[in-house]
């Protein structure tokens, strides 16, 4: 419900009365109560709680990842703490403290990203889609779950049977919120370049947001 993010309480009430699900997430995994809290809409948060809206650790972790893709760890941490403040007691035990990730050099980031990508591809080549999804950023995991399910294990294995080597087009900035690289795939005898983007999640691990 986008109305919860906009703080339109009357519209939210109307939607809920019409059957809208208070715990249904959007394509990025954001639930209505998290959207309302992120916008500072305490009245909407209170109303959604009264209708059974729940908050899970995954909600805040996904929100952190989305924010981290566009800013620094400190900025994302500050925004999450604001959300926790609006949510009140319902968030106290969910994400009590956001750890500061250890500093990494550009080379260390590159090495970590290469390992993540290699293990992700190996899992897909083996048809182990559940394992592969562990390398996908939390806010994109549902999307890729549906994609892999639609493809089926055998088609997934076939699609990634030749693997895909990562290419880094530029030097990695150790302070950048995400890493962008590329892969080359061959289709019908022609080579195509596809972007691969990874972000460092709240647990300090680099995961794939798109490929």
mmCIF file of C-alpha atoms in Angstrom:
data_model
loop_
_atom_site.group_PDB
_atom_site.id
_atom_site.type_symbol
_atom_site.label_atom_id
_atom_site.label_comp_id
_atom_site.label_asym_id
_atom_site.label_seq_id
_atom_site.Cartn_x
_atom_site.Cartn_y
_atom_site.Cartn_z
ATOM 1 C CA UNK A 1 0.000 0.000 0.000
ATOM 2 C CA UNK A 2 1.803 3.088 -1.227
ATOM 3 C CA UNK A 3 -0.689 5.195 0.735
ATOM 4 C CA UNK A 4 1.032 4.103 3.948
ATOM 5 C CA UNK A 5 4.303 5.660 2.759
ATOM 6 C CA UNK A 6 2.532 8.876 1.838
ATOM 7 C CA UNK A 7 0.937 9.102 5.273
ATOM 8 C CA UNK A 8 -2.647 9.226 4.020
ATOM 9 C CA UNK A 9 -4.353 7.627 7.013
ATOM 10 C CA UNK A 10 -7.902 7.856 5.649
ATOM 11 C CA UNK A 11 -6.859 6.188 2.400
ATOM 12 C CA UNK A 12 -5.031 3.456 4.322
ATOM 13 C CA UNK A 13 -8.148 2.843 6.434
ATOM 14 C CA UNK A 14 -10.275 2.634 3.304
ATOM 15 C CA UNK A 15 -7.891 0.174 1.671
ATOM 16 C CA UNK A 16 -7.737 -2.039 4.748
ATOM 17 C CA UNK A 17 -11.534 -1.984 5.084
ATOM 18 C CA UNK A 18 -11.692 -3.015 1.421
ATOM 19 C CA UNK A 19 -9.532 -6.051 2.052
ATOM 20 C CA UNK A 20 -5.956 -4.852 1.554
ATOM 21 C CA UNK A 21 -3.509 -7.099 3.430
ATOM 22 C CA UNK A 22 -1.565 -5.209 6.085
ATOM 23 C CA UNK A 23 1.393 -7.607 5.935
ATOM 24 C CA UNK A 24 1.706 -7.890 2.157
ATOM 25 C CA UNK A 25 5.066 -6.614 0.900
ATOM 26 C CA UNK A 26 5.786 -4.706 -2.289
ATOM 27 C CA UNK A 27 8.181 -6.061 -4.987
ATOM 28 C CA UNK A 28 11.155 -4.827 -2.936
ATOM 29 C CA UNK A 29 10.006 -6.673 0.169
ATOM 30 C CA UNK A 30 8.816 -3.538 1.975
ATOM 31 C CA UNK A 31 5.706 -3.991 4.098
ATOM 32 C CA UNK A 32 3.166 -1.167 4.602
ATOM 33 C CA UNK A 33 4.197 -0.597 8.224
ATOM 34 C CA UNK A 34 7.857 -0.222 7.247
ATOM 35 C CA UNK A 35 6.888 2.198 4.476
ATOM 36 C CA UNK A 36 4.891 4.263 6.943
ATOM 37 C CA UNK A 37 7.692 4.233 9.517
ATOM 38 C CA UNK A 38 10.278 5.215 6.906
ATOM 39 C CA UNK A 39 8.161 8.256 6.102
ATOM 40 C CA UNK A 40 7.695 9.120 9.770
ATOM 41 C CA UNK A 41 3.929 8.520 9.683
ATOM 42 C CA UNK A 42 3.249 7.501 13.285
ATOM 43 C CA UNK A 43 -0.546 7.615 12.950
ATOM 44 C CA UNK A 44 -0.447 5.158 10.059
ATOM 45 C CA UNK A 45 1.968 2.907 11.976
ATOM 46 C CA UNK A 46 -0.367 2.893 14.997
ATOM 47 C CA UNK A 47 -3.374 2.068 12.829
ATOM 48 C CA UNK A 48 -1.596 -0.741 10.978
ATOM 49 C CA UNK A 49 -0.469 -2.237 14.290
ATOM 50 C CA UNK A 50 -4.084 -2.235 15.457
ATOM 51 C CA UNK A 51 -4.979 -4.226 12.355
ATOM 52 C CA UNK A 52 -2.337 -6.865 12.966
ATOM 53 C CA UNK A 53 0.626 -5.524 10.998
ATOM 54 C CA UNK A 54 3.847 -7.254 12.013
ATOM 55 C CA UNK A 55 7.488 -6.286 11.758
ATOM 56 C CA UNK A 56 10.226 -8.851 11.234
ATOM 57 C CA UNK A 57 14.025 -8.563 11.341
ATOM 58 C CA UNK A 58 14.008 -9.155 7.595
ATOM 59 C CA UNK A 59 11.932 -6.002 7.064
ATOM 60 C CA UNK A 60 14.591 -3.751 8.560
ATOM 61 C CA UNK A 61 17.428 -5.683 6.958
ATOM 62 C CA UNK A 62 15.885 -5.279 3.506
ATOM 63 C CA UNK A 63 15.331 -1.583 4.173
ATOM 64 C CA UNK A 64 18.980 -1.214 5.169
ATOM 65 C CA UNK A 65 20.086 -2.882 1.941
ATOM 66 C CA UNK A 66 17.931 -0.593 -0.202
ATOM 67 C CA UNK A 67 19.302 2.489 1.573
ATOM 68 C CA UNK A 68 22.857 1.173 1.465
ATOM 69 C CA UNK A 69 22.628 0.909 -2.314
ATOM 70 C CA UNK A 70 22.258 4.686 -2.477
ATOM 71 C CA UNK A 71 24.413 5.913 0.385
ATOM 72 C CA UNK A 72 26.969 5.172 3.046
ATOM 73 C CA UNK A 73 26.650 2.691 5.898
ATOM 74 C CA UNK A 74 26.353 5.612 8.318
ATOM 75 C CA UNK A 75 23.473 7.153 6.349
ATOM 76 C CA UNK A 76 21.645 3.837 6.100
ATOM 77 C CA UNK A 77 22.187 3.182 9.799
ATOM 78 C CA UNK A 78 20.788 6.604 10.689
ATOM 79 C CA UNK A 79 17.664 6.001 8.610
ATOM 80 C CA UNK A 80 17.098 2.569 10.140
ATOM 81 C CA UNK A 81 17.387 4.055 13.616
ATOM 82 C CA UNK A 82 14.751 6.636 12.665
ATOM 83 C CA UNK A 83 12.466 3.831 11.503
ATOM 84 C CA UNK A 84 13.045 1.945 14.753
ATOM 85 C CA UNK A 85 12.126 5.089 16.677
ATOM 86 C CA UNK A 86 8.814 5.442 14.825
ATOM 87 C CA UNK A 87 8.007 1.738 15.220
ATOM 88 C CA UNK A 88 8.671 1.924 18.952
ATOM 89 C CA UNK A 89 8.640 -1.215 21.068
ATOM 90 C CA UNK A 90 7.788 -3.427 18.098
ATOM 91 C CA UNK A 91 11.320 -2.925 16.781
ATOM 92 C CA UNK A 92 13.311 -3.004 20.017
ATOM 93 C CA UNK A 93 14.244 -6.666 19.825
ATOM 94 C CA UNK A 94 14.306 -7.018 16.054
ATOM 95 C CA UNK A 95 17.468 -5.175 15.203
ATOM 96 C CA UNK A 96 18.956 -3.967 18.506
ATOM 97 C CA UNK A 97 22.192 -2.749 16.981
ATOM 98 C CA UNK A 98 23.477 -2.280 13.456
ATOM 99 C CA UNK A 99 27.111 -3.392 13.392
ATOM 100 C CA UNK A 100 29.739 -1.307 11.677
ATOM 101 C CA UNK A 101 31.222 -3.523 8.949
ATOM 102 C CA UNK A 102 35.011 -3.947 8.899
ATOM 103 C CA UNK A 103 36.787 -1.676 6.458
ATOM 104 C CA UNK A 104 37.781 -3.247 3.150
ATOM 105 C CA UNK A 105 40.245 -2.149 0.511
ATOM 106 C CA UNK A 106 39.271 -2.110 -3.137
ATOM 107 C CA UNK A 107 41.190 -5.351 -3.676
ATOM 108 C CA UNK A 108 39.490 -7.050 -0.722
ATOM 109 C CA UNK A 109 36.091 -6.015 -2.071
ATOM 110 C CA UNK A 110 36.984 -7.315 -5.519
ATOM 111 C CA UNK A 111 38.145 -10.659 -4.100
ATOM 112 C CA UNK A 112 34.978 -10.978 -2.006
ATOM 113 C CA UNK A 113 32.733 -10.162 -4.964
ATOM 114 C CA UNK A 114 34.505 -12.700 -7.197
ATOM 115 C CA UNK A 115 33.985 -15.433 -4.579
ATOM 116 C CA UNK A 116 30.294 -14.554 -4.157
ATOM 117 C CA UNK A 117 29.734 -14.615 -7.901
ATOM 118 C CA UNK A 118 31.622 -17.888 -8.418
ATOM 119 C CA UNK A 119 29.728 -19.675 -5.649
ATOM 120 C CA UNK A 120 26.432 -18.243 -6.931
ATOM 121 C CA UNK A 121 27.096 -19.537 -10.454
ATOM 122 C CA UNK A 122 28.279 -22.927 -9.150
ATOM 123 C CA UNK A 123 25.013 -23.295 -7.236
ATOM 124 C CA UNK A 124 22.967 -22.442 -10.340
ATOM 125 C CA UNK A 125 24.980 -24.841 -12.504
ATOM 126 C CA UNK A 126 24.140 -27.573 -10.007
ATOM 127 C CA UNK A 127 20.460 -26.617 -10.031
ATOM 128 C CA UNK A 128 20.653 -25.661 -6.343
ATOM 129 C CA UNK A 129 18.480 -22.572 -6.631
ATOM 130 C CA UNK A 130 17.744 -22.374 -2.894
ATOM 131 C CA UNK A 131 21.462 -22.141 -2.177
ATOM 132 C CA UNK A 132 21.928 -19.633 -5.007
ATOM 133 C CA UNK A 133 19.254 -17.362 -3.531
ATOM 134 C CA UNK A 134 21.424 -16.944 -0.447
ATOM 135 C CA UNK A 135 23.780 -14.883 -2.624
ATOM 136 C CA UNK A 136 20.954 -12.542 -3.692
ATOM 137 C CA UNK A 137 20.328 -9.327 -1.739
ATOM 138 C CA UNK A 138 17.362 -9.651 0.606
ATOM 139 C CA UNK A 139 15.193 -7.045 -1.127
ATOM 140 C CA UNK A 140 15.542 -8.819 -4.497
ATOM 141 C CA UNK A 141 15.309 -12.412 -3.270
ATOM 142 C CA UNK A 142 11.581 -12.839 -3.816
ATOM 143 C CA UNK A 143 11.870 -11.654 -7.413
ATOM 144 C CA UNK A 144 14.602 -14.134 -8.255
ATOM 145 C CA UNK A 145 12.800 -16.898 -6.355
ATOM 146 C CA UNK A 146 9.883 -16.481 -8.743
ATOM 147 C CA UNK A 147 12.194 -16.335 -11.768
ATOM 148 C CA UNK A 148 14.022 -19.541 -10.841
ATOM 149 C CA UNK A 149 10.775 -21.331 -10.012
ATOM 150 C CA UNK A 150 9.338 -20.354 -13.395
ATOM 151 C CA UNK A 151 12.460 -21.609 -15.156
ATOM 152 C CA UNK A 152 12.678 -24.903 -13.271
ATOM 153 C CA UNK A 153 15.913 -26.565 -12.030
ATOM 154 C CA UNK A 154 16.868 -28.121 -15.372
ATOM 155 C CA UNK A 155 16.509 -24.880 -17.326
ATOM 156 C CA UNK A 156 18.441 -23.030 -14.640
ATOM 157 C CA UNK A 157 21.294 -25.540 -14.935
ATOM 158 C CA UNK A 158 21.231 -25.258 -18.725
ATOM 159 C CA UNK A 159 21.192 -21.458 -18.701
ATOM 160 C CA UNK A 160 24.277 -21.251 -16.479
ATOM 161 C CA UNK A 161 26.079 -24.406 -17.601
ATOM 162 C CA UNK A 162 28.935 -22.439 -19.155
ATOM 163 C CA UNK A 163 29.337 -20.098 -16.209
ATOM 164 C CA UNK A 164 30.010 -16.403 -16.549
ATOM 165 C CA UNK A 165 33.241 -14.614 -15.762
ATOM 166 C CA UNK A 166 33.081 -11.246 -14.040
ATOM 167 C CA UNK A 167 34.763 -8.231 -15.612
ATOM 168 C CA UNK A 168 35.580 -5.080 -13.684
ATOM 169 C CA UNK A 169 35.410 -2.072 -15.976
ATOM 170 C CA UNK A 170 36.914 0.326 -13.465
ATOM 171 C CA UNK A 171 38.841 0.377 -10.210
ATOM 172 C CA UNK A 172 36.705 -0.358 -7.172
ATOM 173 C CA UNK A 173 36.079 2.555 -4.835
ATOM 174 C CA UNK A 174 36.288 1.166 -1.294
ATOM 175 C CA UNK A 175 33.825 3.838 -0.130
ATOM 176 C CA UNK A 176 31.216 3.271 -2.853
ATOM 177 C CA UNK A 177 27.834 1.895 -1.705
ATOM 178 C CA UNK A 178 27.797 -0.774 -4.403
ATOM 179 C CA UNK A 179 30.032 -2.598 -6.878
ATOM 180 C CA UNK A 180 29.216 -2.683 -10.563
ATOM 181 C CA UNK A 181 30.836 -5.174 -12.912
ATOM 182 C CA UNK A 182 29.768 -7.064 -16.003
ATOM 183 C CA UNK A 183 29.538 -10.489 -17.593
ATOM 184 C CA UNK A 184 29.721 -11.532 -21.236
ATOM 185 C CA UNK A 185 27.135 -14.027 -22.475
ATOM 186 C CA UNK A 186 26.887 -15.545 -25.944
ATOM 187 C CA UNK A 187 23.507 -15.944 -27.600
ATOM 188 C CA UNK A 188 23.035 -17.166 -31.161
ATOM 189 C CA UNK A 189 26.709 -16.634 -31.840
ATOM 190 C CA UNK A 190 26.683 -13.019 -30.623
ATOM 191 C CA UNK A 191 28.267 -11.654 -27.453
ATOM 192 C CA UNK A 192 26.266 -9.487 -25.089
ATOM 193 C CA UNK A 193 27.377 -7.597 -22.006
ATOM 194 C CA UNK A 194 25.198 -7.593 -18.881
ATOM 195 C CA UNK A 195 25.694 -5.503 -15.762
ATOM 196 C CA UNK A 196 26.097 -7.201 -12.393
ATOM 197 C CA UNK A 197 25.548 -5.083 -9.275
ATOM 198 C CA UNK A 198 26.328 -6.100 -5.702
ATOM 199 C CA UNK A 199 25.707 -4.317 -2.418
ATOM 200 C CA UNK A 200 27.057 -4.926 1.061
ATOM 201 C CA UNK A 201 24.232 -5.980 3.354
ATOM 202 C CA UNK A 202 23.731 -5.417 7.038
ATOM 203 C CA UNK A 203 25.737 -8.538 7.943
ATOM 204 C CA UNK A 204 28.743 -7.175 6.031
ATOM 205 C CA UNK A 205 28.408 -9.675 3.184
ATOM 206 C CA UNK A 206 28.325 -8.609 -0.466
ATOM 207 C CA UNK A 207 25.261 -9.896 -2.288
ATOM 208 C CA UNK A 208 23.864 -9.568 -5.789
ATOM 209 C CA UNK A 209 21.081 -7.084 -6.474
ATOM 210 C CA UNK A 210 20.873 -7.603 -10.237
ATOM 211 C CA UNK A 211 22.571 -9.556 -12.990
#
